[in-house]
Amino acid sequence: MIENIKINCIIISHKLDNVFLNVSVNDEPFHTVKEEALTSVYRAEGKIGLYREMMRLLYSKVQLVGNDKSLDKYCYAFEKARKTDICNEYLDKINDLYYQLSDEDKKLLSQNILNDNLYNYRQKCEQLKYELYSQIGLYCEEYDKNRIFALYKNDIIKLSPNKIRRFNAIEYVCSFPEINPYEMAKSLVMDGYDINFDDSSITKDENIYKASELARYIGISVRNNIVIDDKRVTLKELLSQDIQFSSNQKYNFFKEYHSWEGVTFKEILGLSDEEYELFTCSLSDISDSDSIDNNKMNNDIELDK
C-alpha cells in the first residue's frame, strides 16, 4: 500500500538543531515526530540542505495541508517553481539521458537490473534531481529574505508619519540583518518616500556621494525623490558644479547613463546643446587611466537597468 503522508506543520528547534514534522500517515490523526534524516542534513548543511531535502520529499510522497505559517515558504517555492517551469527543464534533461540508452539497457532498466551503463545513468539522474531540488530550495531562501526585508521596511516606515526617511537611519536599521541599504531606499522611493541625505557625522560631499549612489541604483525614473539637507535635488543638480561634484564621479555617471538604451545622457540631464557641449568638454581630459577609480562607484552596487 502506498503511504499517503501529509504535513501540516514544520518545527525547527534551533537550540538542539532538531527538525520536527506534524504528520498524518494514511489519514491517521496528526502527530509530531522528529525527522531524523532532515535533522542530520540540517545539522550538517543548515537551512540550505534542509530546504533541498524538504523539496525532495514534497516532490515525491509528501503533501502539505493546512495554513500553518511554517508551510508558507514551501508553498512559495512550489509556486515559484511552477511559474519558472524549472521542473520541466530538468525533466527534459532526464528524458534525454533515457533516450540515449540502448534498447537492451532500457529493457534491463524495466526489470530493475543494473549494468555499468545503467548505474551511471542512475547516478546522472540523481545528480540532476539534486540540482533541481537545490534550485527550488533557493526559493525558500528567497522567501526568508523577502520576509525579513518586509519586516525591517515596515520598521523604517513606522519611524515617522511623514514621507521623508533619513538615509543614515536606513543604513542603521539595515545593518542588523545585513540588508543592502540602497535596495531598501530604492523600495521606499518606489512607494513614494523621499530619502534625505543629511547625516551630520559625515561631510556634505560624502552625503552627496551616497545620494549619487542611490540615483544610479534606482535609475532615472525616480531620481527626483532624493533630498539633501531637506532640499529636493535632481540628477542634473547632483552633477552640477554648484554641488562640487568631482570630475571622476561625473565621468562615471556619464559612462553609466550613456549606456541606457534609447536614452542619451543629454536627455537624462535635460541639458541644452550648449550646456551639453560644455559638460562633455569638461570631461574631455578624463579617461580610463589609473588616476580614475572606475570601481569606486560600483562597489556592492549593481545598476537596475
CSV table of C-alpha atoms in Angstrom, one decimal:
chain,number,residue,atom,x,y,z
A,1,MET,CA,0.0,0.0,0.0
A,2,ILE,CA,1.3,3.4,-1.0
A,3,GLU,CA,1.6,5.7,2.0
A,4,ASN,CA,-0.4,8.9,2.0
A,5,ILE,CA,1.8,11.3,4.0
A,6,LYS,CA,0.5,14.8,4.9
A,7,ILE,CA,2.3,17.5,6.8
A,8,ASN,CA,0.6,20.5,8.4
A,9,CYS,CA,3.4,21.9,10.4
A,10,ILE,CA,7.2,22.0,10.3
A,11,ILE,CA,9.1,22.9,13.5
A,12,ILE,CA,12.8,23.6,13.8
A,13,SER,CA,14.3,23.5,17.2
A,14,HIS,CA,17.3,25.9,16.9
A,15,LYS,CA,18.5,25.1,20.4
A,16,LEU,CA,19.1,21.4,19.5
A,17,ASP,CA,19.1,21.7,15.7
A,18,ASN,CA,16.3,19.2,15.5
A,19,VAL,CA,13.6,19.1,12.8
A,20,PHE,CA,10.1,18.0,13.8
A,21,LEU,CA,7.1,17.4,11.5
A,22,ASN,CA,3.5,17.2,12.4
A,23,VAL,CA,2.4,14.4,10.1
A,24,SER,CA,-0.5,12.2,9.2
A,25,VAL,CA,0.0,8.8,7.5
A,26,ASN,CA,-2.9,7.3,5.6
A,27,ASP,CA,-5.3,9.8,7.2
A,28,GLU,CA,-4.5,8.8,10.7
A,29,PRO,CA,-4.6,11.6,13.4
A,30,PHE,CA,-1.7,14.2,13.1
A,31,HIS,CA,1.2,13.7,15.5
A,32,THR,CA,4.6,15.2,15.9
A,33,VAL,CA,7.7,13.2,15.1
A,34,LYS,CA,11.4,14.0,15.0
A,35,GLU,CA,12.6,13.6,11.4
A,36,GLU,CA,16.0,12.0,11.8
A,37,ALA,CA,17.1,12.3,8.1
A,38,LEU,CA,16.1,16.0,7.9
A,39,THR,CA,17.7,16.6,11.3
A,40,SER,CA,21.0,15.1,10.1
A,41,VAL,CA,21.0,17.3,6.9
A,42,TYR,CA,20.1,20.4,8.9
A,43,ARG,CA,22.9,19.9,11.3
A,44,ALA,CA,25.4,19.3,8.5
A,45,GLU,CA,24.3,21.9,6.0
A,46,GLY,CA,21.9,24.2,7.7
A,47,LYS,CA,18.8,25.6,6.0
A,48,ILE,CA,20.2,25.2,2.5
A,49,GLY,CA,20.3,21.4,3.0
A,50,LEU,CA,17.0,21.3,4.8
A,51,TYR,CA,15.2,23.2,2.1
A,52,ARG,CA,16.7,20.9,-0.6
A,53,GLU,CA,15.7,17.7,1.2
A,54,MET,CA,12.2,19.1,2.0
A,55,MET,CA,11.7,19.7,-1.7
A,56,ARG,CA,12.8,16.2,-2.4
A,57,LEU,CA,10.1,14.9,0.0
A,58,LEU,CA,7.4,17.2,-1.3
A,59,TYR,CA,8.0,16.2,-4.9
A,60,SER,CA,7.8,12.5,-4.1
A,61,LYS,CA,5.4,11.3,-1.5
A,62,VAL,CA,4.5,14.1,0.9
A,63,GLN,CA,1.7,16.6,0.7
A,64,LEU,CA,1.4,20.0,2.6
A,65,VAL,CA,-2.0,20.7,4.1
A,66,GLY,CA,-3.4,23.5,6.2
A,67,ASN,CA,-2.5,27.1,6.7
A,68,ASP,CA,0.3,27.0,9.3
A,69,LYS,CA,2.9,29.8,8.8
A,70,SER,CA,5.7,27.3,8.8
A,71,LEU,CA,4.5,26.0,5.4
A,72,ASP,CA,4.4,29.4,3.7
A,73,LYS,CA,7.9,29.3,2.3
A,74,TYR,CA,7.5,25.9,0.8
A,75,CYS,CA,4.2,26.9,-0.8
A,76,TYR,CA,6.0,30.0,-2.2
A,77,ALA,CA,8.8,27.8,-3.6
A,78,PHE,CA,6.3,25.5,-5.2
A,79,GLU,CA,4.5,28.4,-6.9
A,80,LYS,CA,7.8,30.0,-8.0
A,81,ALA,CA,9.0,26.7,-9.4
A,82,ARG,CA,5.7,26.3,-11.3
A,83,LYS,CA,6.0,29.8,-12.8
A,84,THR,CA,9.6,29.3,-13.9
A,85,ASP,CA,8.9,25.8,-15.3
A,86,ILE,CA,12.2,24.7,-13.7
A,87,CYS,CA,10.8,21.1,-13.2
A,88,ASN,CA,10.1,20.5,-16.8
A,89,GLU,CA,13.6,21.9,-17.7
A,90,TYR,CA,15.2,19.1,-15.6
A,91,LEU,CA,12.7,16.5,-16.6
A,92,ASP,CA,13.7,17.1,-20.2
A,93,LYS,CA,17.4,16.6,-19.2
A,94,ILE,CA,16.5,13.3,-17.5
A,95,ASN,CA,14.4,12.2,-20.5
A,96,ASP,CA,17.3,12.9,-22.8
A,97,LEU,CA,19.5,10.6,-20.7
A,98,TYR,CA,16.9,7.9,-21.0
A,99,TYR,CA,16.6,8.2,-24.8
A,100,GLN,CA,20.4,7.9,-25.1
A,101,LEU,CA,20.2,4.3,-23.6
A,102,SER,CA,20.3,1.3,-25.9
A,103,ASP,CA,17.2,-0.8,-26.3
A,104,GLU,CA,18.8,-3.5,-24.3
A,105,ASP,CA,19.6,-1.2,-21.4
A,106,LYS,CA,16.1,0.1,-21.4
A,107,LYS,CA,14.8,-3.5,-21.2
A,108,LEU,CA,17.2,-4.2,-18.3
A,109,LEU,CA,16.1,-1.0,-16.6
A,110,SER,CA,12.5,-2.0,-16.7
A,111,GLN,CA,13.5,-5.2,-14.9
A,112,ASN,CA,15.5,-3.2,-12.4
A,113,ILE,CA,18.7,-4.9,-13.4
A,114,LEU,CA,21.7,-2.6,-13.5
A,115,ASN,CA,24.8,-2.9,-15.5
A,116,ASP,CA,27.6,-0.3,-15.6
A,117,ASN,CA,25.8,1.9,-18.1
A,118,LEU,CA,22.6,1.9,-16.1
A,119,TYR,CA,24.5,2.5,-12.9
A,120,ASN,CA,26.0,5.6,-14.5
A,121,TYR,CA,22.6,6.6,-15.9
A,122,ARG,CA,21.0,6.4,-12.4
A,123,GLN,CA,23.9,8.5,-10.9
A,124,LYS,CA,23.4,11.2,-13.5
A,125,CYS,CA,19.7,11.2,-12.9
A,126,GLU,CA,20.2,11.6,-9.2
A,127,GLN,CA,22.6,14.4,-9.7
A,128,LEU,CA,20.1,16.2,-11.9
A,129,LYS,CA,17.4,15.8,-9.2
A,130,TYR,CA,19.8,17.0,-6.6
A,131,GLU,CA,20.4,20.2,-8.7
A,132,LEU,CA,16.6,20.6,-9.2
A,133,TYR,CA,15.7,20.3,-5.5
A,134,SER,CA,18.7,22.6,-4.7
A,135,GLN,CA,17.4,25.3,-7.1
A,136,ILE,CA,13.8,25.1,-5.8
A,137,GLY,CA,15.2,25.2,-2.2
A,138,LEU,CA,16.8,28.6,-3.1
A,139,TYR,CA,13.2,29.9,-3.5
A,140,CYS,CA,12.7,29.2,0.2
A,141,GLU,CA,15.8,31.3,1.0
A,142,GLU,CA,14.3,34.0,-1.3
A,143,TYR,CA,11.1,33.9,0.8
A,144,ASP,CA,13.1,34.2,4.0
A,145,LYS,CA,15.0,37.3,2.7
A,146,ASN,CA,11.8,38.9,1.3
A,147,ARG,CA,10.0,38.4,4.6
A,148,ILE,CA,12.9,39.8,6.6
A,149,PHE,CA,13.2,42.7,4.2
A,150,ALA,CA,9.5,43.5,4.6
A,151,LEU,CA,9.7,43.4,8.4
A,152,TYR,CA,12.6,45.9,8.5
A,153,LYS,CA,11.0,48.0,5.8
A,154,ASN,CA,7.9,48.2,8.0
A,155,ASP,CA,10.0,49.3,10.9
A,156,ILE,CA,11.6,52.1,8.9
A,157,ILE,CA,8.1,53.3,7.7
A,158,LYS,CA,7.0,53.4,11.3
A,159,LEU,CA,9.9,55.8,12.3
A,160,SER,CA,7.9,58.8,11.2
A,161,PRO,CA,4.4,59.7,9.9
A,162,ASN,CA,5.8,61.9,7.1
A,163,LYS,CA,7.1,60.7,3.7
A,164,ILE,CA,10.8,61.5,4.3
A,165,ARG,CA,13.3,59.0,5.6
A,166,ARG,CA,16.9,59.8,6.6
A,167,PHE,CA,19.4,57.6,4.7
A,168,ASN,CA,21.6,57.2,7.8
A,169,ALA,CA,18.6,55.8,9.7
A,170,ILE,CA,18.0,53.3,6.9
A,171,GLU,CA,21.7,52.3,7.0
A,172,TYR,CA,21.5,51.7,10.7
A,173,VAL,CA,18.3,49.6,10.6
A,174,CYS,CA,19.6,47.6,7.6
A,175,SER,CA,23.0,46.9,9.3
A,176,PHE,CA,21.5,44.3,11.7
A,177,PRO,CA,20.0,41.9,9.1
A,178,GLU,CA,22.7,42.8,6.5
A,179,ILE,CA,20.3,44.3,4.1
A,180,ASN,CA,21.6,46.5,1.3
A,181,PRO,CA,20.5,50.0,2.4
A,182,TYR,CA,20.4,51.1,-1.2
A,183,GLU,CA,18.0,48.3,-2.0
A,184,MET,CA,15.8,49.4,0.9
A,185,ALA,CA,16.0,53.0,-0.1
A,186,LYS,CA,15.0,52.1,-3.6
A,187,SER,CA,12.0,50.2,-2.3
A,188,LEU,CA,10.9,53.1,-0.2
A,189,VAL,CA,11.3,55.5,-3.1
A,190,MET,CA,9.1,53.3,-5.3
A,191,ASP,CA,6.5,53.6,-2.6
A,192,GLY,CA,6.7,57.4,-2.8
A,193,TYR,CA,9.0,58.2,0.1
A,194,ASP,CA,11.8,60.8,-0.2
A,195,ILE,CA,15.3,59.9,1.0
A,196,ASN,CA,17.1,62.6,2.9
A,197,PHE,CA,20.9,62.7,3.0
A,198,ASP,CA,21.6,64.9,6.0
A,199,ASP,CA,24.0,62.9,8.1
A,200,SER,CA,25.9,65.4,10.2
A,201,SER,CA,28.5,62.9,11.2
A,202,ILE,CA,30.0,63.0,7.6
A,203,THR,CA,30.8,65.8,5.2
A,204,LYS,CA,28.3,67.3,2.7
A,205,ASP,CA,30.3,65.8,-0.1
A,206,GLU,CA,30.0,62.4,1.4
A,207,ASN,CA,26.3,62.8,1.7
A,208,ILE,CA,26.2,63.8,-1.9
A,209,TYR,CA,28.3,60.8,-2.9
A,210,LYS,CA,25.8,58.5,-1.2
A,211,ALA,CA,22.9,60.3,-2.9
A,212,SER,CA,24.6,59.8,-6.2
A,213,GLU,CA,24.9,56.1,-5.5
A,214,LEU,CA,21.2,55.9,-4.9
A,215,ALA,CA,20.5,57.9,-8.0
A,216,ARG,CA,22.5,55.4,-10.0
A,217,TYR,CA,20.9,52.4,-8.2
A,218,ILE,CA,17.3,53.3,-8.6
A,219,GLY,CA,17.5,54.7,-12.2
A,220,ILE,CA,16.3,57.8,-13.9
A,221,SER,CA,12.5,57.4,-13.5
A,222,VAL,CA,12.5,58.0,-9.7
A,223,ARG,CA,15.6,60.2,-9.3
A,224,ASN,CA,13.7,63.2,-8.0
A,225,ASN,CA,13.0,61.5,-4.7
A,226,ILE,CA,16.5,62.4,-3.4
A,227,VAL,CA,16.8,65.1,-0.7
A,228,ILE,CA,20.0,66.7,0.5
A,229,ASP,CA,19.6,68.8,3.7
A,230,ASP,CA,15.9,69.0,3.2
A,231,LYS,CA,16.2,70.2,-0.4
A,232,ARG,CA,14.9,68.0,-3.2
A,233,VAL,CA,17.5,67.6,-6.0
A,234,THR,CA,17.6,66.2,-9.5
A,235,LEU,CA,20.3,64.2,-11.2
A,236,LYS,CA,21.2,67.3,-13.1
A,237,GLU,CA,21.7,69.2,-9.9
A,238,LEU,CA,23.7,66.3,-8.4
A,239,LEU,CA,26.1,66.6,-11.3
A,240,SER,CA,26.3,70.4,-11.3
A,241,GLN,CA,29.3,72.4,-10.3
A,242,ASP,CA,27.3,74.1,-7.6
A,243,ILE,CA,27.4,70.9,-5.5
A,244,GLN,CA,31.1,70.4,-6.1
A,245,PHE,CA,30.8,67.0,-7.7
A,246,SER,CA,34.2,65.6,-8.6
A,247,SER,CA,35.2,65.1,-12.2
A,248,ASN,CA,35.8,61.4,-11.7
A,249,GLN,CA,32.3,60.9,-10.3
A,250,LYS,CA,30.8,62.9,-13.1
A,251,TYR,CA,32.7,60.8,-15.6
A,252,ASN,CA,31.5,57.6,-14.1
A,253,PHE,CA,27.9,58.9,-14.2
A,254,PHE,CA,28.5,59.9,-17.8
A,255,LYS,CA,29.6,56.3,-18.7
A,256,GLU,CA,26.8,54.6,-16.8
A,257,TYR,CA,23.9,56.7,-18.1
A,258,HIS,CA,25.2,56.9,-21.6
A,259,SER,CA,24.7,53.1,-21.8
A,260,TRP,CA,21.0,53.3,-21.3
A,261,GLU,CA,19.4,52.0,-24.5
A,262,GLY,CA,17.4,54.7,-26.4
A,263,VAL,CA,18.2,57.4,-23.9
A,264,THR,CA,21.0,59.9,-24.3
A,265,PHE,CA,22.9,61.5,-21.4
A,266,LYS,CA,21.8,64.9,-22.6
A,267,GLU,CA,18.1,63.9,-22.4
A,268,ILE,CA,18.5,62.4,-18.9
A,269,LEU,CA,20.1,65.6,-17.6
A,270,GLY,CA,17.8,67.9,-19.6
A,271,LEU,CA,20.7,69.9,-20.9
A,272,SER,CA,20.6,72.3,-23.8
A,273,ASP,CA,23.0,71.8,-26.7
A,274,GLU,CA,25.4,74.5,-25.3
A,275,GLU,CA,25.2,73.0,-21.7
A,276,TYR,CA,25.8,69.5,-23.0
A,277,GLU,CA,28.9,70.7,-25.0
A,278,LEU,CA,30.3,72.4,-22.0
A,279,PHE,CA,29.7,69.4,-19.8
A,280,THR,CA,31.4,67.0,-22.2
A,281,CYS,CA,34.3,69.3,-22.8
A,282,SER,CA,34.9,69.4,-19.0
A,283,LEU,CA,35.3,65.6,-19.2
A,284,SER,CA,37.4,65.5,-22.3
A,285,ASP,CA,40.7,65.2,-20.4
A,286,ILE,CA,39.4,62.3,-18.3
A,287,SER,CA,40.0,58.7,-19.5
A,288,ASP,CA,40.1,55.2,-18.1
A,289,SER,CA,43.6,55.8,-16.7
A,290,ASP,CA,44.8,54.6,-13.4
A,291,SER,CA,44.0,58.1,-12.0
A,292,ILE,CA,40.3,57.3,-12.1
A,293,ASP,CA,38.8,54.8,-9.7
A,294,ASN,CA,36.3,53.3,-12.0
A,295,ASN,CA,35.3,50.7,-9.4
A,296,LYS,CA,34.7,53.2,-6.6
A,297,MET,CA,31.1,54.0,-7.7
A,298,ASN,CA,30.4,50.3,-8.5
A,299,ASN,CA,31.4,48.6,-5.2
A,300,ASP,CA,28.5,46.5,-4.0
A,301,ILE,CA,26.1,48.4,-6.3
A,302,GLU,CA,24.6,46.9,-9.4
A,303,LEU,CA,22.6,49.2,-11.8
A,304,ASP,CA,19.0,48.1,-12.1
A,305,LYS,CA,18.6,48.6,-15.8
